[in-house]
Amino acid sequence: AEIITTSLSSSASSFFIMGKNDHPVVVEGTAVPHASPYDHTTTTTATATAVGGTSGGEKQETRCRDPAFALLLYGNVGAIAAVAAIYGSDAFSEAISETDAGENSASGYSYTGYMYATFILSAIAMVFTGITLPIMMCIPTLLIKVSLLLMLVLSGLMMAYFFVLGNIIGGIFGAIFFAITCCYTKCVWSRIPFASINLLTACTAIRKNVGVILVSYFFVILAFGWTLLWAVSLMGVWDKVVTEQEQEYTDAGGNSYTYTSAQANYGYLFLLFLSYFFTHQVIQNTTHVTVAGTVGAWWFSPDQSGCCASGMIGSLIRSLTTSFGSICFGSLLVAIIQALRALADSARNGDNQILVCIAMCILGCLESLLEYFNKWAFVYVGLYGYSYLEAGKNVFTLFKNRGWEAIIADDLVGNVFFILSLCVGGICAAIGYGAFDGDQELFANSVSPETVPATCAVLGFVAGLVLASILMSTIASAVNTVIVCFAEGPAEFEVNHPELSRQMRETWLRFYPDCGV
């Protein structure tokens, strides 16, 4: 899907919307026809219109959108909870008993030290994750340049690695990938200012509404709880999902052997995968819609900004009530594709490798396209309060009229998020390796004291990577919302946030002198 997006971007044209004095205004991102759901009759908005802004769209009527899909989600969660309670509790208790028996027979090994290490390293990861926000605000351009160069270096090292191993085919593919990366870097280097100003604006919005980060962490905890509940229910119905059959095998010498093979019931397996991915997507997209509404409130009504101000609280309430059905609708579409991918992967064997590979490739492309579609549609849902299909119509307009510079900007910002997440994970891994060892009292009864530093390093890396990724995904949602809001309300931005607006306009005028912003 990334290859398709890159190839499309080379032929896409820039997008214009009409601004002051009917001059075409080049906007990084999307044509959003009056996307603001906020009251544009206020004094602030009146002043914005006076300086040449665009009038806002109509706020949608307060009612539940796409309620059938919300009911479907409730039914899904209720069904899994019922299965876990009826069938899973006994299986879970049995597994715990077997684990306890194994620990007792293994000289009473204890994992308490690792639990404490995980909590400590997670706290450290949250500190370093918080530090990345002001860093991104101070040096966004440098971070984007470093991330691009680092990706270039990594692709070159991969090519060299294959050639050193004597893998000529792998080296050739590595060389092709390295050449593509070089061309990509050269093409997008001039567009770095667009990505950096978007990143700076998004980080500013998140810093002014830091409570939305706490909301993101809450939803991650909720996703972890859902994973545990789903796993318990899977344990309860495992015998129905996977059955074992004895089969005979005769070798070339005429010797017969009996072995046990596992046969999966793909109908049950698909429903279980669909259930898991559906709820997980809903949790993830609820965070996205909440961030979009919060950034929209900061953009158009900065007096509603704050740690737990009305802008963020109102956006969260709308995401969990009136817009929840729309979130479930879009999430279900992606979940179906993800369930089919998981099903195809589970059906992989030595006889169908090529077919499964083709199916996985097609489904992967469809999933990426749907996720890209939802990324923008849910920004509209968060700003307008539209139903999913109504928001989708605007997204088709978005794809038709937008300039593809925004896609490249998104990719550049994504590189920064990935590199920073790896850095936080690496720092926590180093701390875990250096701060803990098997001689400490915490690890007195650990399974293998000599591996304690390495194990703590892995735990630190995972904790740092996961916690940093949560913040990065929140900022990524804010970046998408900034693109839409700048297309819809540059005048409001000028009035409410003049310094950021000046930087954004100067960035565009540097590359598009006649853009009219």
Short mmCIF file of N, CA and C in Angstrom, two decimals, residues 41-193:
data_model
loop_
_atom_site.label_atom_id
_atom_site.label_comp_id
_atom_site.label_asym_id
_atom_site.label_seq_id
_atom_site.Cartn_x
_atom_site.Cartn_y
_atom_site.Cartn_z
N THR A 41 -20.39 32.42 14.86
CA THR A 41 -21.02 33.72 15.02
C THR A 41 -20.47 34.47 16.21
N THR A 42 -19.44 33.88 16.88
CA THR A 42 -18.84 34.53 18.03
C THR A 42 -17.97 35.69 17.59
N THR A 43 -17.56 36.48 18.58
CA THR A 43 -16.73 37.65 18.27
C THR A 43 -15.42 37.25 17.63
N THR A 44 -14.84 36.14 18.15
CA THR A 44 -13.56 35.68 17.60
C THR A 44 -13.69 35.34 16.13
N THR A 45 -14.74 34.62 15.79
CA THR A 45 -14.92 34.19 14.41
C THR A 45 -15.28 35.37 13.51
N ALA A 46 -16.05 36.28 14.06
CA ALA A 46 -16.39 37.46 13.27
C ALA A 46 -15.14 38.23 12.90
N THR A 47 -14.23 38.34 13.86
CA THR A 47 -12.96 39.01 13.58
C THR A 47 -12.17 38.25 12.54
N ALA A 48 -12.21 36.90 12.64
CA ALA A 48 -11.49 36.09 11.66
C ALA A 48 -12.02 36.31 10.27
N THR A 49 -13.36 36.39 10.15
CA THR A 49 -13.95 36.58 8.84
C THR A 49 -13.56 37.95 8.28
N ALA A 50 -13.40 38.87 9.17
CA ALA A 50 -13.05 40.22 8.74
C ALA A 50 -11.67 40.26 8.11
N VAL A 51 -10.78 39.37 8.53
CA VAL A 51 -9.43 39.36 7.96
C VAL A 51 -9.34 38.43 6.77
N GLY A 52 -10.50 37.98 6.29
CA GLY A 52 -10.48 37.23 5.04
C GLY A 52 -10.60 35.76 5.21
N GLY A 53 -11.18 35.26 6.28
CA GLY A 53 -11.29 33.83 6.49
C GLY A 53 -12.49 33.25 5.80
N THR A 54 -12.66 31.98 5.99
CA THR A 54 -13.80 31.27 5.43
C THR A 54 -14.82 31.05 6.52
N SER A 55 -16.08 31.07 6.16
CA SER A 55 -17.13 30.82 7.14
C SER A 55 -17.19 29.34 7.44
N GLY A 56 -17.58 29.03 8.68
CA GLY A 56 -17.58 27.65 9.11
C GLY A 56 -18.82 26.91 8.67
N GLY A 57 -18.77 25.59 8.75
CA GLY A 57 -19.91 24.78 8.39
C GLY A 57 -20.91 24.68 9.53
N GLU A 58 -21.99 24.00 9.29
CA GLU A 58 -23.04 23.87 10.28
C GLU A 58 -22.72 22.76 11.26
N LYS A 59 -22.95 23.05 12.51
CA LYS A 59 -22.79 22.02 13.53
C LYS A 59 -23.93 21.02 13.40
N GLN A 60 -23.59 19.74 13.45
CA GLN A 60 -24.59 18.71 13.23
C GLN A 60 -25.52 18.58 14.44
N GLU A 61 -26.72 18.17 14.13
CA GLU A 61 -27.71 17.95 15.18
C GLU A 61 -27.21 16.90 16.17
N THR A 62 -27.45 17.14 17.44
CA THR A 62 -26.99 16.22 18.47
C THR A 62 -27.89 14.99 18.53
N ARG A 63 -27.44 13.93 17.94
CA ARG A 63 -28.14 12.65 17.98
C ARG A 63 -27.14 11.55 17.65
N CYS A 64 -27.50 10.33 18.00
CA CYS A 64 -26.60 9.20 17.77
C CYS A 64 -26.50 8.89 16.28
N ARG A 65 -25.29 8.74 15.79
CA ARG A 65 -25.04 8.41 14.39
C ARG A 65 -24.69 6.93 14.26
N ASP A 66 -25.22 6.29 13.23
CA ASP A 66 -24.95 4.87 12.95
C ASP A 66 -25.12 4.01 14.22
N PRO A 67 -26.26 4.10 14.88
CA PRO A 67 -26.41 3.40 16.17
C PRO A 67 -26.37 1.88 16.04
N ALA A 68 -26.74 1.33 14.88
CA ALA A 68 -26.76 -0.12 14.73
C ALA A 68 -25.38 -0.73 14.94
N PHE A 69 -24.34 -0.03 14.51
CA PHE A 69 -22.98 -0.56 14.64
C PHE A 69 -22.49 -0.46 16.07
N ALA A 70 -22.97 0.55 16.80
CA ALA A 70 -22.65 0.61 18.23
C ALA A 70 -23.29 -0.56 18.97
N LEU A 71 -24.53 -0.88 18.62
CA LEU A 71 -25.20 -2.03 19.24
C LEU A 71 -24.46 -3.33 18.90
N LEU A 72 -23.94 -3.40 17.67
CA LEU A 72 -23.18 -4.57 17.28
C LEU A 72 -21.92 -4.73 18.13
N LEU A 73 -21.26 -3.62 18.41
CA LEU A 73 -20.08 -3.65 19.28
C LEU A 73 -20.44 -4.08 20.69
N TYR A 74 -21.53 -3.54 21.21
CA TYR A 74 -21.97 -3.93 22.56
C TYR A 74 -22.28 -5.43 22.60
N GLY A 75 -22.95 -5.92 21.57
CA GLY A 75 -23.24 -7.35 21.52
C GLY A 75 -21.99 -8.20 21.44
N ASN A 76 -21.00 -7.71 20.69
CA ASN A 76 -19.73 -8.43 20.56
C ASN A 76 -19.03 -8.55 21.91
N VAL A 77 -18.91 -7.42 22.63
CA VAL A 77 -18.25 -7.43 23.93
C VAL A 77 -19.03 -8.29 24.92
N GLY A 78 -20.36 -8.18 24.90
CA GLY A 78 -21.18 -8.99 25.79
C GLY A 78 -21.03 -10.48 25.52
N ALA A 79 -20.96 -10.87 24.24
CA ALA A 79 -20.82 -12.27 23.89
C ALA A 79 -19.49 -12.83 24.36
N ILE A 80 -18.41 -12.07 24.16
CA ILE A 80 -17.09 -12.53 24.60
C ILE A 80 -17.04 -12.62 26.12
N ALA A 81 -17.65 -11.65 26.80
CA ALA A 81 -17.67 -11.69 28.26
C ALA A 81 -18.45 -12.91 28.76
N ALA A 82 -19.56 -13.23 28.08
CA ALA A 82 -20.35 -14.40 28.47
C ALA A 82 -19.57 -15.70 28.24
N VAL A 83 -18.89 -15.80 27.10
CA VAL A 83 -18.09 -17.00 26.81
C VAL A 83 -16.96 -17.14 27.83
N ALA A 84 -16.32 -16.01 28.17
CA ALA A 84 -15.25 -16.06 29.16
C ALA A 84 -15.77 -16.50 30.52
N ALA A 85 -16.97 -16.03 30.89
CA ALA A 85 -17.53 -16.38 32.20
C ALA A 85 -17.99 -17.83 32.24
N ILE A 86 -18.59 -18.33 31.16
CA ILE A 86 -19.17 -19.68 31.16
C ILE A 86 -18.11 -20.74 30.90
N TYR A 87 -17.29 -20.52 29.86
CA TYR A 87 -16.33 -21.56 29.46
C TYR A 87 -14.89 -21.24 29.86
N GLY A 88 -14.56 -19.96 29.90
CA GLY A 88 -13.16 -19.61 30.08
C GLY A 88 -12.67 -19.65 31.50
N SER A 89 -13.57 -19.44 32.48
CA SER A 89 -13.12 -19.37 33.87
C SER A 89 -12.50 -20.68 34.33
N ASP A 90 -13.12 -21.81 33.98
CA ASP A 90 -12.57 -23.11 34.38
C ASP A 90 -11.24 -23.38 33.70
N ALA A 91 -11.17 -23.07 32.40
CA ALA A 91 -9.92 -23.29 31.67
C ALA A 91 -8.81 -22.41 32.21
N PHE A 92 -9.15 -21.17 32.56
CA PHE A 92 -8.15 -20.26 33.12
C PHE A 92 -7.66 -20.75 34.48
N SER A 93 -8.60 -21.20 35.32
CA SER A 93 -8.22 -21.71 36.64
C SER A 93 -7.33 -22.94 36.52
N GLU A 94 -7.65 -23.79 35.57
CA GLU A 94 -6.84 -24.99 35.34
C GLU A 94 -5.44 -24.63 34.89
N ALA A 95 -5.35 -23.63 34.00
CA ALA A 95 -4.02 -23.21 33.53
C ALA A 95 -3.20 -22.60 34.67
N ILE A 96 -3.85 -21.81 35.53
CA ILE A 96 -3.15 -21.23 36.68
C ILE A 96 -2.67 -22.31 37.63
N SER A 97 -3.51 -23.33 37.86
CA SER A 97 -3.13 -24.43 38.75
C SER A 97 -1.93 -25.18 38.21
N GLU A 98 -1.94 -25.42 36.89
CA GLU A 98 -0.80 -26.12 36.28
C GLU A 98 0.46 -25.28 36.38
N THR A 99 0.31 -23.96 36.24
CA THR A 99 1.48 -23.08 36.35
C THR A 99 2.02 -23.09 37.77
N ASP A 100 1.11 -23.02 38.75
CA ASP A 100 1.55 -23.03 40.14
C ASP A 100 2.24 -24.34 40.48
N ALA A 101 1.69 -25.46 39.97
CA ALA A 101 2.31 -26.75 40.23
C ALA A 101 3.70 -26.82 39.61
N GLY A 102 3.82 -26.25 38.42
CA GLY A 102 5.13 -26.24 37.77
C GLY A 102 6.13 -25.39 38.54
N GLU A 103 5.67 -24.24 39.07
CA GLU A 103 6.57 -23.39 39.84
C GLU A 103 6.99 -24.08 41.14
N ASN A 104 6.03 -24.77 41.80
CA ASN A 104 6.37 -25.44 43.06
C ASN A 104 7.37 -26.57 42.84
N SER A 105 7.21 -27.24 41.71
CA SER A 105 8.13 -28.35 41.44
C SER A 105 9.47 -27.84 40.92
N ALA A 106 9.55 -26.56 40.61
CA ALA A 106 10.81 -26.00 40.07
C ALA A 106 11.48 -25.12 41.11
N SER A 107 11.46 -25.59 42.36
CA SER A 107 12.18 -24.96 43.46
C SER A 107 11.64 -23.57 43.80
N GLY A 108 10.34 -23.32 43.55
CA GLY A 108 9.71 -22.08 43.96
C GLY A 108 10.26 -20.84 43.29
N TYR A 109 10.39 -20.85 41.97
CA TYR A 109 10.86 -19.68 41.25
C TYR A 109 9.89 -18.51 41.43
N SER A 110 10.41 -17.31 41.48
CA SER A 110 9.59 -16.12 41.67
C SER A 110 9.87 -15.12 40.55
N TYR A 111 8.80 -14.48 40.09
CA TYR A 111 8.91 -13.47 39.04
C TYR A 111 8.61 -12.07 39.56
N THR A 112 8.60 -11.94 40.89
CA THR A 112 8.28 -10.65 41.51
C THR A 112 9.28 -9.57 41.09
N GLY A 113 10.54 -9.91 41.00
CA GLY A 113 11.56 -8.94 40.62
C GLY A 113 11.32 -8.37 39.24
N TYR A 114 10.91 -9.21 38.31
CA TYR A 114 10.63 -8.74 36.97
C TYR A 114 9.42 -7.81 36.95
N MET A 115 8.42 -8.10 37.81
CA MET A 115 7.25 -7.23 37.88
C MET A 115 7.65 -5.84 38.37
N TYR A 116 8.46 -5.80 39.43
CA TYR A 116 8.92 -4.50 39.94
C TYR A 116 9.77 -3.79 38.91
N ALA A 117 10.62 -4.52 38.22
CA ALA A 117 11.47 -3.92 37.18
C ALA A 117 10.62 -3.32 36.07
N THR A 118 9.54 -4.03 35.70
CA THR A 118 8.65 -3.53 34.65
C THR A 118 8.00 -2.22 35.06
N PHE A 119 7.50 -2.16 36.30
CA PHE A 119 6.87 -0.92 36.78
C PHE A 119 7.87 0.24 36.82
N ILE A 120 9.08 -0.03 37.30
CA ILE A 120 10.09 1.02 37.38
C ILE A 120 10.48 1.52 35.99
N LEU A 121 10.71 0.58 35.09
CA LEU A 121 11.10 0.95 33.74
C LEU A 121 9.97 1.66 33.00
N SER A 122 8.72 1.29 33.29
CA SER A 122 7.58 1.98 32.67
C SER A 122 7.51 3.42 33.14
N ALA A 123 7.77 3.64 34.45
CA ALA A 123 7.78 5.01 34.97
C ALA A 123 8.88 5.83 34.30
N ILE A 124 10.05 5.22 34.13
CA ILE A 124 11.15 5.91 33.45
C ILE A 124 10.79 6.21 32.00
N ALA A 125 10.12 5.24 31.36
CA ALA A 125 9.72 5.43 29.96
C ALA A 125 8.74 6.59 29.82
N MET A 126 7.83 6.75 30.78
CA MET A 126 6.88 7.85 30.72
C MET A 126 7.59 9.20 30.86
N VAL A 127 8.63 9.24 31.67
CA VAL A 127 9.40 10.48 31.82
C VAL A 127 10.09 10.84 30.49
N PHE A 128 10.77 9.88 29.91
CA PHE A 128 11.47 10.15 28.65
C PHE A 128 10.48 10.41 27.51
N THR A 129 9.33 9.74 27.54
CA THR A 129 8.32 10.01 26.53
C THR A 129 7.82 11.44 26.63
N GLY A 130 7.61 11.93 27.86
CA GLY A 130 7.20 13.32 28.04
C GLY A 130 8.24 14.30 27.55
N ILE A 131 9.52 13.94 27.64
CA ILE A 131 10.58 14.84 27.18
C ILE A 131 10.56 14.98 25.66
N THR A 132 10.08 13.95 24.95
CA THR A 132 10.07 14.04 23.49
C THR A 132 9.15 15.13 22.97
N LEU A 133 8.10 15.48 23.73
CA LEU A 133 7.17 16.50 23.25
C LEU A 133 7.84 17.87 23.10
N PRO A 134 8.52 18.41 24.13
CA PRO A 134 9.21 19.69 23.91
C PRO A 134 10.36 19.58 22.91
N ILE A 135 10.98 18.41 22.81
CA ILE A 135 12.05 18.24 21.81
C ILE A 135 11.48 18.41 20.41
N MET A 136 10.31 17.79 20.15
CA MET A 136 9.69 17.92 18.83
C MET A 136 9.26 19.35 18.56
N MET A 137 8.91 20.09 19.60
CA MET A 137 8.51 21.47 19.41
C MET A 137 9.71 22.38 19.14
N CYS A 138 10.86 22.04 19.71
CA CYS A 138 12.06 22.88 19.57
C CYS A 138 12.78 22.66 18.25
N ILE A 139 12.91 21.41 17.82
CA ILE A 139 13.72 21.11 16.63
C ILE A 139 12.98 20.17 15.68
N PRO A 140 11.77 20.52 15.24
CA PRO A 140 11.04 19.60 14.35
C PRO A 140 11.76 19.36 13.02
N THR A 141 12.32 20.42 12.45
CA THR A 141 12.99 20.27 11.15
C THR A 141 14.21 19.36 11.26
N LEU A 142 15.01 19.56 12.29
CA LEU A 142 16.20 18.72 12.48
C LEU A 142 15.81 17.26 12.68
N LEU A 143 14.76 17.01 13.45
CA LEU A 143 14.32 15.64 13.69
C LEU A 143 13.89 14.96 12.40
N ILE A 144 13.18 15.69 11.56
CA ILE A 144 12.73 15.09 10.30
C ILE A 144 13.92 14.79 9.40
N LYS A 145 14.90 15.70 9.35
CA LYS A 145 16.09 15.46 8.53
C LYS A 145 16.88 14.26 9.06
N VAL A 146 17.06 14.19 10.37
CA VAL A 146 17.81 13.08 10.95
C VAL A 146 17.09 11.76 10.70
N SER A 147 15.76 11.75 10.83
CA SER A 147 15.02 10.51 10.61
C SER A 147 15.13 10.05 9.16
N LEU A 148 15.11 10.99 8.23
CA LEU A 148 15.27 10.62 6.82
C LEU A 148 16.66 10.04 6.56
N LEU A 149 17.68 10.71 7.06
CA LEU A 149 19.04 10.22 6.86
C LEU A 149 19.26 8.88 7.54
N LEU A 150 18.65 8.69 8.70
CA LEU A 150 18.81 7.42 9.40
C LEU A 150 18.16 6.28 8.62
N MET A 151 16.99 6.54 8.04
CA MET A 151 16.36 5.52 7.20
C MET A 151 17.23 5.19 5.99
N LEU A 152 17.91 6.21 5.47
CA LEU A 152 18.81 5.99 4.34
C LEU A 152 20.00 5.14 4.76
N VAL A 153 20.56 5.43 5.92
CA VAL A 153 21.70 4.65 6.42
C VAL A 153 21.28 3.20 6.69
N LEU A 154 20.11 3.00 7.28
CA LEU A 154 19.65 1.65 7.58
C LEU A 154 19.44 0.83 6.31
N SER A 155 18.90 1.46 5.26
CA SER A 155 18.72 0.73 4.01
C SER A 155 20.06 0.38 3.39
N GLY A 156 21.06 1.27 3.52
CA GLY A 156 22.39 0.97 3.02
C GLY A 156 23.05 -0.16 3.79
N LEU A 157 22.89 -0.16 5.10
CA LEU A 157 23.45 -1.25 5.92
C LEU A 157 22.80 -2.58 5.58
N MET A 158 21.50 -2.57 5.31
CA MET A 158 20.81 -3.80 4.93
C MET A 158 21.38 -4.35 3.63
N MET A 159 21.61 -3.48 2.66
CA MET A 159 22.19 -3.91 1.39
C MET A 159 23.58 -4.51 1.62
N ALA A 160 24.41 -3.81 2.38
CA ALA A 160 25.76 -4.30 2.64
C ALA A 160 25.74 -5.63 3.39
N TYR A 161 24.81 -5.79 4.31
CA TYR A 161 24.71 -7.02 5.10
C TYR A 161 24.46 -8.23 4.20
N PHE A 162 23.56 -8.08 3.25
CA PHE A 162 23.26 -9.20 2.35
C PHE A 162 24.47 -9.55 1.48
N PHE A 163 25.16 -8.54 0.98
CA PHE A 163 26.32 -8.81 0.14
C PHE A 163 27.45 -9.46 0.94
N VAL A 164 27.64 -9.04 2.18
CA VAL A 164 28.68 -9.65 3.03
C VAL A 164 28.37 -11.12 3.29
N LEU A 165 27.09 -11.44 3.45
CA LEU A 165 26.70 -12.84 3.68
C LEU A 165 26.78 -13.68 2.41
N GLY A 166 26.99 -13.03 1.28
CA GLY A 166 27.04 -13.76 0.02
C GLY A 166 25.68 -14.00 -0.60
N ASN A 167 24.66 -13.36 -0.06
CA ASN A 167 23.30 -13.48 -0.60
C ASN A 167 23.13 -12.45 -1.70
N ILE A 168 23.43 -12.87 -2.95
CA ILE A 168 23.44 -11.93 -4.06
C ILE A 168 22.03 -11.40 -4.35
N ILE A 169 21.04 -12.30 -4.33
CA ILE A 169 19.66 -11.87 -4.63
C ILE A 169 19.18 -10.87 -3.58
N GLY A 170 19.43 -11.21 -2.31
CA GLY A 170 19.06 -10.27 -1.25
C GLY A 170 19.79 -8.95 -1.38
N GLY A 171 21.08 -9.02 -1.78
CA GLY A 171 21.84 -7.79 -1.97
C GLY A 171 21.31 -6.94 -3.10
N ILE A 172 20.86 -7.60 -4.19
CA ILE A 172 20.31 -6.84 -5.32
C ILE A 172 19.03 -6.12 -4.90
N PHE A 173 18.15 -6.87 -4.22
CA PHE A 173 16.92 -6.23 -3.74
C PHE A 173 17.24 -5.11 -2.75
N GLY A 174 18.25 -5.35 -1.91
CA GLY A 174 18.67 -4.30 -0.98
C GLY A 174 19.19 -3.08 -1.70
N ALA A 175 19.94 -3.30 -2.80
CA ALA A 175 20.45 -2.16 -3.58
C ALA A 175 19.31 -1.39 -4.23
N ILE A 176 18.30 -2.13 -4.74
CA ILE A 176 17.14 -1.45 -5.34
C ILE A 176 16.42 -0.61 -4.29
N PHE A 177 16.23 -1.20 -3.10
CA PHE A 177 15.55 -0.48 -2.02
C PHE A 177 16.36 0.74 -1.59
N PHE A 178 17.68 0.59 -1.56
CA PHE A 178 18.55 1.72 -1.20
C PHE A 178 18.44 2.84 -2.23
N ALA A 179 18.41 2.46 -3.51
CA ALA A 179 18.28 3.47 -4.57
C ALA A 179 16.93 4.19 -4.48
N ILE A 180 15.86 3.42 -4.20
CA ILE A 180 14.54 4.04 -4.05
C ILE A 180 14.53 5.00 -2.87
N THR A 181 15.17 4.59 -1.76
CA THR A 181 15.23 5.44 -0.58
C THR A 181 16.00 6.72 -0.87
N CYS A 182 17.09 6.61 -1.65
CA CYS A 182 17.85 7.81 -2.02
C CYS A 182 16.99 8.77 -2.85
N CYS A 183 16.28 8.22 -3.83
CA CYS A 183 15.42 9.07 -4.67
C CYS A 183 14.32 9.71 -3.85
N TYR A 184 13.72 8.92 -2.95
CA TYR A 184 12.66 9.44 -2.10
C TYR A 184 13.16 10.58 -1.22
N THR A 185 14.34 10.38 -0.62
CA THR A 185 14.91 11.41 0.24
C THR A 185 15.17 12.70 -0.53
N LYS A 186 15.70 12.55 -1.74
CA LYS A 186 15.98 13.73 -2.56
C LYS A 186 14.69 14.46 -2.94
N CYS A 187 13.64 13.70 -3.25
CA CYS A 187 12.39 14.31 -3.68
C CYS A 187 11.68 15.06 -2.56
N VAL A 188 11.73 14.49 -1.34
CA VAL A 188 10.94 15.08 -0.25
C VAL A 188 11.73 16.07 0.59
N TRP A 189 13.03 16.20 0.34
CA TRP A 189 13.85 17.05 1.20
C TRP A 189 13.35 18.49 1.22
N SER A 190 12.91 18.98 0.07
CA SER A 190 12.44 20.37 0.00
C SER A 190 11.10 20.56 0.69
N ARG A 191 10.40 19.47 0.95
CA ARG A 191 9.08 19.57 1.58
C ARG A 191 9.13 19.43 3.09
N ILE A 192 10.32 19.32 3.64
CA ILE A 192 10.46 19.17 5.09
C ILE A 192 9.80 20.31 5.86
N PRO A 193 9.90 21.57 5.42
CA PRO A 193 9.24 22.64 6.18
C PRO A 193 7.75 22.43 6.38
#
